[in-house]
mmCIF file of C-alpha atoms in Angstrom:
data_model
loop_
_atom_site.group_PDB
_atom_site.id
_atom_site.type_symbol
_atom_site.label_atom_id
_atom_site.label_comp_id
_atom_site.label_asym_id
_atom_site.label_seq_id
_atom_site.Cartn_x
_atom_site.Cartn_y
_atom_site.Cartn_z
ATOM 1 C CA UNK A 6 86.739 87.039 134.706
ATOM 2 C CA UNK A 7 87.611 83.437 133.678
ATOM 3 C CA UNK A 8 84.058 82.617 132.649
ATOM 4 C CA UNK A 9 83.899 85.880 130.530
ATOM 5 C CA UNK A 10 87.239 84.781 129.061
ATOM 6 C CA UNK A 11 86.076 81.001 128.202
ATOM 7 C CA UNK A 12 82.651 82.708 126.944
ATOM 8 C CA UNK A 13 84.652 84.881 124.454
ATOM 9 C CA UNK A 14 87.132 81.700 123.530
ATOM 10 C CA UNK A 15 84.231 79.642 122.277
ATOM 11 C CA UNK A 16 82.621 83.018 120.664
ATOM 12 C CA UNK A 17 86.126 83.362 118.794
ATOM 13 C CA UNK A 18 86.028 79.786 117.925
ATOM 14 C CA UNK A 19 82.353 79.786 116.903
ATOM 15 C CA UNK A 20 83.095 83.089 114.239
ATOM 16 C CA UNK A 21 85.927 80.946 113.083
ATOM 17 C CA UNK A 22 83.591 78.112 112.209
ATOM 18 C CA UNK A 23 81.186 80.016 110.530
ATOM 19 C CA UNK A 24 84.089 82.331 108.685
ATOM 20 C CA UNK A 25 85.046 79.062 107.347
ATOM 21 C CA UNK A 26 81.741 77.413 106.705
ATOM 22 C CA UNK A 27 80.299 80.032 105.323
ATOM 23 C CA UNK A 28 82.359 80.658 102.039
ATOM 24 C CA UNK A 29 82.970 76.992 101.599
ATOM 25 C CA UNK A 30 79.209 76.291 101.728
ATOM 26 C CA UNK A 31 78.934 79.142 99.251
ATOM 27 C CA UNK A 32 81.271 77.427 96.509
ATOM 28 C CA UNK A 33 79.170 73.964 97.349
ATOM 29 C CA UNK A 34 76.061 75.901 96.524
ATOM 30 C CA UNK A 35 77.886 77.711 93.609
ATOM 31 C CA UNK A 36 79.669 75.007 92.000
ATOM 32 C CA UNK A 37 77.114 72.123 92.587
ATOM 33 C CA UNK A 38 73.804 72.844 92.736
ATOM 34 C CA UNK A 39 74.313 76.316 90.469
ATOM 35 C CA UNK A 40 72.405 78.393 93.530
ATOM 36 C CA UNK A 41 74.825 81.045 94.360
ATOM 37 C CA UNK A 42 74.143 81.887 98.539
ATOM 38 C CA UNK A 43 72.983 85.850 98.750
ATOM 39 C CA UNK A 44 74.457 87.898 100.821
ATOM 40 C CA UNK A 45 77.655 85.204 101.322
ATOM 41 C CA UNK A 46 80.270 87.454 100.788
ATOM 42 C CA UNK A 47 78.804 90.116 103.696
ATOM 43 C CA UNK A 48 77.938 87.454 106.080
ATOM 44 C CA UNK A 49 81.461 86.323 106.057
ATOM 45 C CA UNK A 50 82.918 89.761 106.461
ATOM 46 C CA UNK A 51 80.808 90.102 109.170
ATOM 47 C CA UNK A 52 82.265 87.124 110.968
ATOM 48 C CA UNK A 53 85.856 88.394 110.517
ATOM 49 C CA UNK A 54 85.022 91.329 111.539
ATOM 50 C CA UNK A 55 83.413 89.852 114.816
ATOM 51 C CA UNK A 56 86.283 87.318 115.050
ATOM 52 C CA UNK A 57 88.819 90.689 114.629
ATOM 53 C CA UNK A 58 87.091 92.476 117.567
ATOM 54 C CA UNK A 59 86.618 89.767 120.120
ATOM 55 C CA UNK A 60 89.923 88.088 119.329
ATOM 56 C CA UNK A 61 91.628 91.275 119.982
ATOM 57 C CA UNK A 62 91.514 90.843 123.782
ATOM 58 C CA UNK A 63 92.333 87.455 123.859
ATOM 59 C CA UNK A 64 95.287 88.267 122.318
ATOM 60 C CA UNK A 65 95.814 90.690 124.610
ATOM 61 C CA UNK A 66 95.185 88.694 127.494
ATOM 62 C CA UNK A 67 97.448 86.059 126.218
ATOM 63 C CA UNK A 68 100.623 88.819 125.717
ATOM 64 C CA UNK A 69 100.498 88.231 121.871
ATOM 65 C CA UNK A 70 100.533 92.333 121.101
ATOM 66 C CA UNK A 71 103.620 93.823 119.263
ATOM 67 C CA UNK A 72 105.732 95.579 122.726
ATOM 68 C CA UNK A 73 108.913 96.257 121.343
ATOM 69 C CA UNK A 74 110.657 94.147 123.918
ATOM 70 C CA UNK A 75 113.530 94.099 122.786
ATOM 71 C CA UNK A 76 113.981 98.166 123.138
ATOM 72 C CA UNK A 77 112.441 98.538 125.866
ATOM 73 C CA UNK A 78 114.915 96.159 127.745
ATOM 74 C CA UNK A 79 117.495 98.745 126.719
ATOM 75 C CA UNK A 80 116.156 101.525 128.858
ATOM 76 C CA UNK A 81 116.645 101.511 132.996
ATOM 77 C CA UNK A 82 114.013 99.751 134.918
ATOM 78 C CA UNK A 83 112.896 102.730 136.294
ATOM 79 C CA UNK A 84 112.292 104.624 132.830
ATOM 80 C CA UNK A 85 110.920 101.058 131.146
ATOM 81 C CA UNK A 86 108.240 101.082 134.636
ATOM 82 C CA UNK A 87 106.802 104.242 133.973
ATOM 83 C CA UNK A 88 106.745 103.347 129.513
ATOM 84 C CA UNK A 89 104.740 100.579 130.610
ATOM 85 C CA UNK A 90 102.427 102.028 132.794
ATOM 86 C CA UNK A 91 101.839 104.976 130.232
ATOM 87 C CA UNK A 92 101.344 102.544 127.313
ATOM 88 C CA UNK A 93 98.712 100.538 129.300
ATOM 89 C CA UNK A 94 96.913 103.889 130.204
ATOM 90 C CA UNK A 95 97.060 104.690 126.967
ATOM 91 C CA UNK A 96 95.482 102.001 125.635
ATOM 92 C CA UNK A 97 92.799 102.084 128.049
ATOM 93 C CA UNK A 98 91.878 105.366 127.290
ATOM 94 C CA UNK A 99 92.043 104.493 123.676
ATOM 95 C CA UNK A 100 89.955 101.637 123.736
ATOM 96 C CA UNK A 101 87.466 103.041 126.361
ATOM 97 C CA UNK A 102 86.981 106.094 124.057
ATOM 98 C CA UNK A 103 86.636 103.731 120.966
ATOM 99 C CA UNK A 104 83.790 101.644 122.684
ATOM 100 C CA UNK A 105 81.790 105.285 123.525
ATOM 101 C CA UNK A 106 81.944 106.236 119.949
ATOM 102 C CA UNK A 107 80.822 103.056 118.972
ATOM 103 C CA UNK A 108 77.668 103.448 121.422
ATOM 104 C CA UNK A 109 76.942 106.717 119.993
ATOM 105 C CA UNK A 110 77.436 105.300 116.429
ATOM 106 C CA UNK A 111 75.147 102.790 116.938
ATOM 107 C CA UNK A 112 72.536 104.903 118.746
ATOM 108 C CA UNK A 113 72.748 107.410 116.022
ATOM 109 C CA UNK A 114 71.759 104.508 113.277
ATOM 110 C CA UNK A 115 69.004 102.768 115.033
ATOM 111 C CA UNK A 116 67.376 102.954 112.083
ATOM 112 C CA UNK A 117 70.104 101.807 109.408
ATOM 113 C CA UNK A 118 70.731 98.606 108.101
ATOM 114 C CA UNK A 119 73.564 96.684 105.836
ATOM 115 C CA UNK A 120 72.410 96.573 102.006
ATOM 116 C CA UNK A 121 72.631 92.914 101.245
ATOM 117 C CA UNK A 122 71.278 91.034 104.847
ATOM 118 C CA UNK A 123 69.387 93.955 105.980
ATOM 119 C CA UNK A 124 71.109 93.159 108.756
ATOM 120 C CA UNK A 125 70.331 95.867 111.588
ATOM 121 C CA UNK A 126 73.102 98.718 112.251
ATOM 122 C CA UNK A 127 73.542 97.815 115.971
ATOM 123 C CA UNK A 128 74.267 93.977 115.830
ATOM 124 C CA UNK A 129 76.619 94.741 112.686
ATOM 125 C CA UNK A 130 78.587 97.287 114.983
ATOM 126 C CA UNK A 131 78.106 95.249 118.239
ATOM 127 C CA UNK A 132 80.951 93.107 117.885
ATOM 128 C CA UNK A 133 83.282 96.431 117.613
ATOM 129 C CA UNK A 134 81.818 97.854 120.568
ATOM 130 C CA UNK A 135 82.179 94.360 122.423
ATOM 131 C CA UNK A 136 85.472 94.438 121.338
ATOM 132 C CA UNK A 137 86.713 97.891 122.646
ATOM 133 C CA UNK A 138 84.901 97.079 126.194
ATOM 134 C CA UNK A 139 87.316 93.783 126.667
ATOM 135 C CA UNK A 140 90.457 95.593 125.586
ATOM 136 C CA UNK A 141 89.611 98.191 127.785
ATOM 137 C CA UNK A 142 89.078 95.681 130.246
ATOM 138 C CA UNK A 143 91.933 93.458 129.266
ATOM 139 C CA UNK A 144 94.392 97.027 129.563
ATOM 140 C CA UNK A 145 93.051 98.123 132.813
ATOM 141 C CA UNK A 146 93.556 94.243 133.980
ATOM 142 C CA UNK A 147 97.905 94.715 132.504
ATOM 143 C CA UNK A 148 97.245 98.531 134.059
ATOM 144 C CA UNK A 149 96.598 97.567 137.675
ATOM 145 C CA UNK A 150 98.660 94.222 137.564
ATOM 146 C CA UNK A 151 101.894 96.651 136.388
ATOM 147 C CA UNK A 152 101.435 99.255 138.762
ATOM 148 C CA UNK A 153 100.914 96.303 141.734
ATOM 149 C CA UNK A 154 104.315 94.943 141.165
ATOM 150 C CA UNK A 155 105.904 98.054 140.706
ATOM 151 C CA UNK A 156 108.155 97.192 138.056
ATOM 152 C CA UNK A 157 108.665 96.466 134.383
ATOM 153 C CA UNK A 158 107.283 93.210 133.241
ATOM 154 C CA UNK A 159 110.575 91.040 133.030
ATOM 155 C CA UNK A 160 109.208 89.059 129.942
ATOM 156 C CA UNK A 161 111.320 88.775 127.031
ATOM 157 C CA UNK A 162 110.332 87.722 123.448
ATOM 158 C CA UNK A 163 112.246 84.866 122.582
ATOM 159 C CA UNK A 164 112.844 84.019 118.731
ATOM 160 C CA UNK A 165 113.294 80.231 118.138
#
């Protein structure tokens, strides 16, 4: 699980790159040479997209997602248990049906492809389906570790 987790840090970092490089390479080629880059504008919405999806479970993974601590401490640790254990099988169900309907999206439009880069239907929707299948992942990972301990997760957002 750690490799796949490096593997999708350096991905994340890599769409970061090129979602930088790409528009500032487009206002070099704009605004010096006069040779506007086609297709710019879609291949860097492409790699926010990409960045969006696979970033999502590294988020995840690191505890970054909104949990409304700060209720949730409010309620007995019984009652706050069982919340968290419903939330996290909610979101694996959530996520696990989002990655399906992106498979049958994409096998639907084998033969599509983006207007500007021609760029076929499956790799444009890959990195959503990618992206569903490690927050699924990521979720069942919280799921399992939750219902392990048999508690409510004791950490607190802190505000500095």
């Amino acid at each position: 699980m750690n490799l796949l987790r490096r593997i999708r840090l350096f991905a994340c970092l890599a769409m970061l790159a090129a979602l930088i490089g790409v528009p500032a390479l487009q206002i070099v080629m704009r605004g010096i040479f006069n040779v506007p880059m086609s297709g710019a504008e879609e291949m860097a919405r492409y790699f926010l997209i990409t960045l969006t999806m696979l970033g999502a479970a590294f988020v995840t993974q690191g505890g970054g997602q909104i949990r409304m601590e700060e209720i949730q401490v409010l309620l007995p640790d019984r009652i706050r248990f069982v919340l968290q254990v419903l939330i996290e099988l909610c979101a694996v169900v959530l996520f696990a049906l989002m990655a399906v309907a992106s498979i049958d999206s994409i096998a639907k439009n084998l033969d599509n492809q983006t207007a500007t880069l021609e760029m076929p239907y499956w790799l444009f929707m890959g990195p959503l389906t990618l992206g569903m299948a490690m927050l699924t992942l990521e979720h069942l990972l919280l799921l399992v570790e939750t219902v392990r301990r048999g508690r409510a997760s004791e950490k607190l957002t802190t505000l500095a």
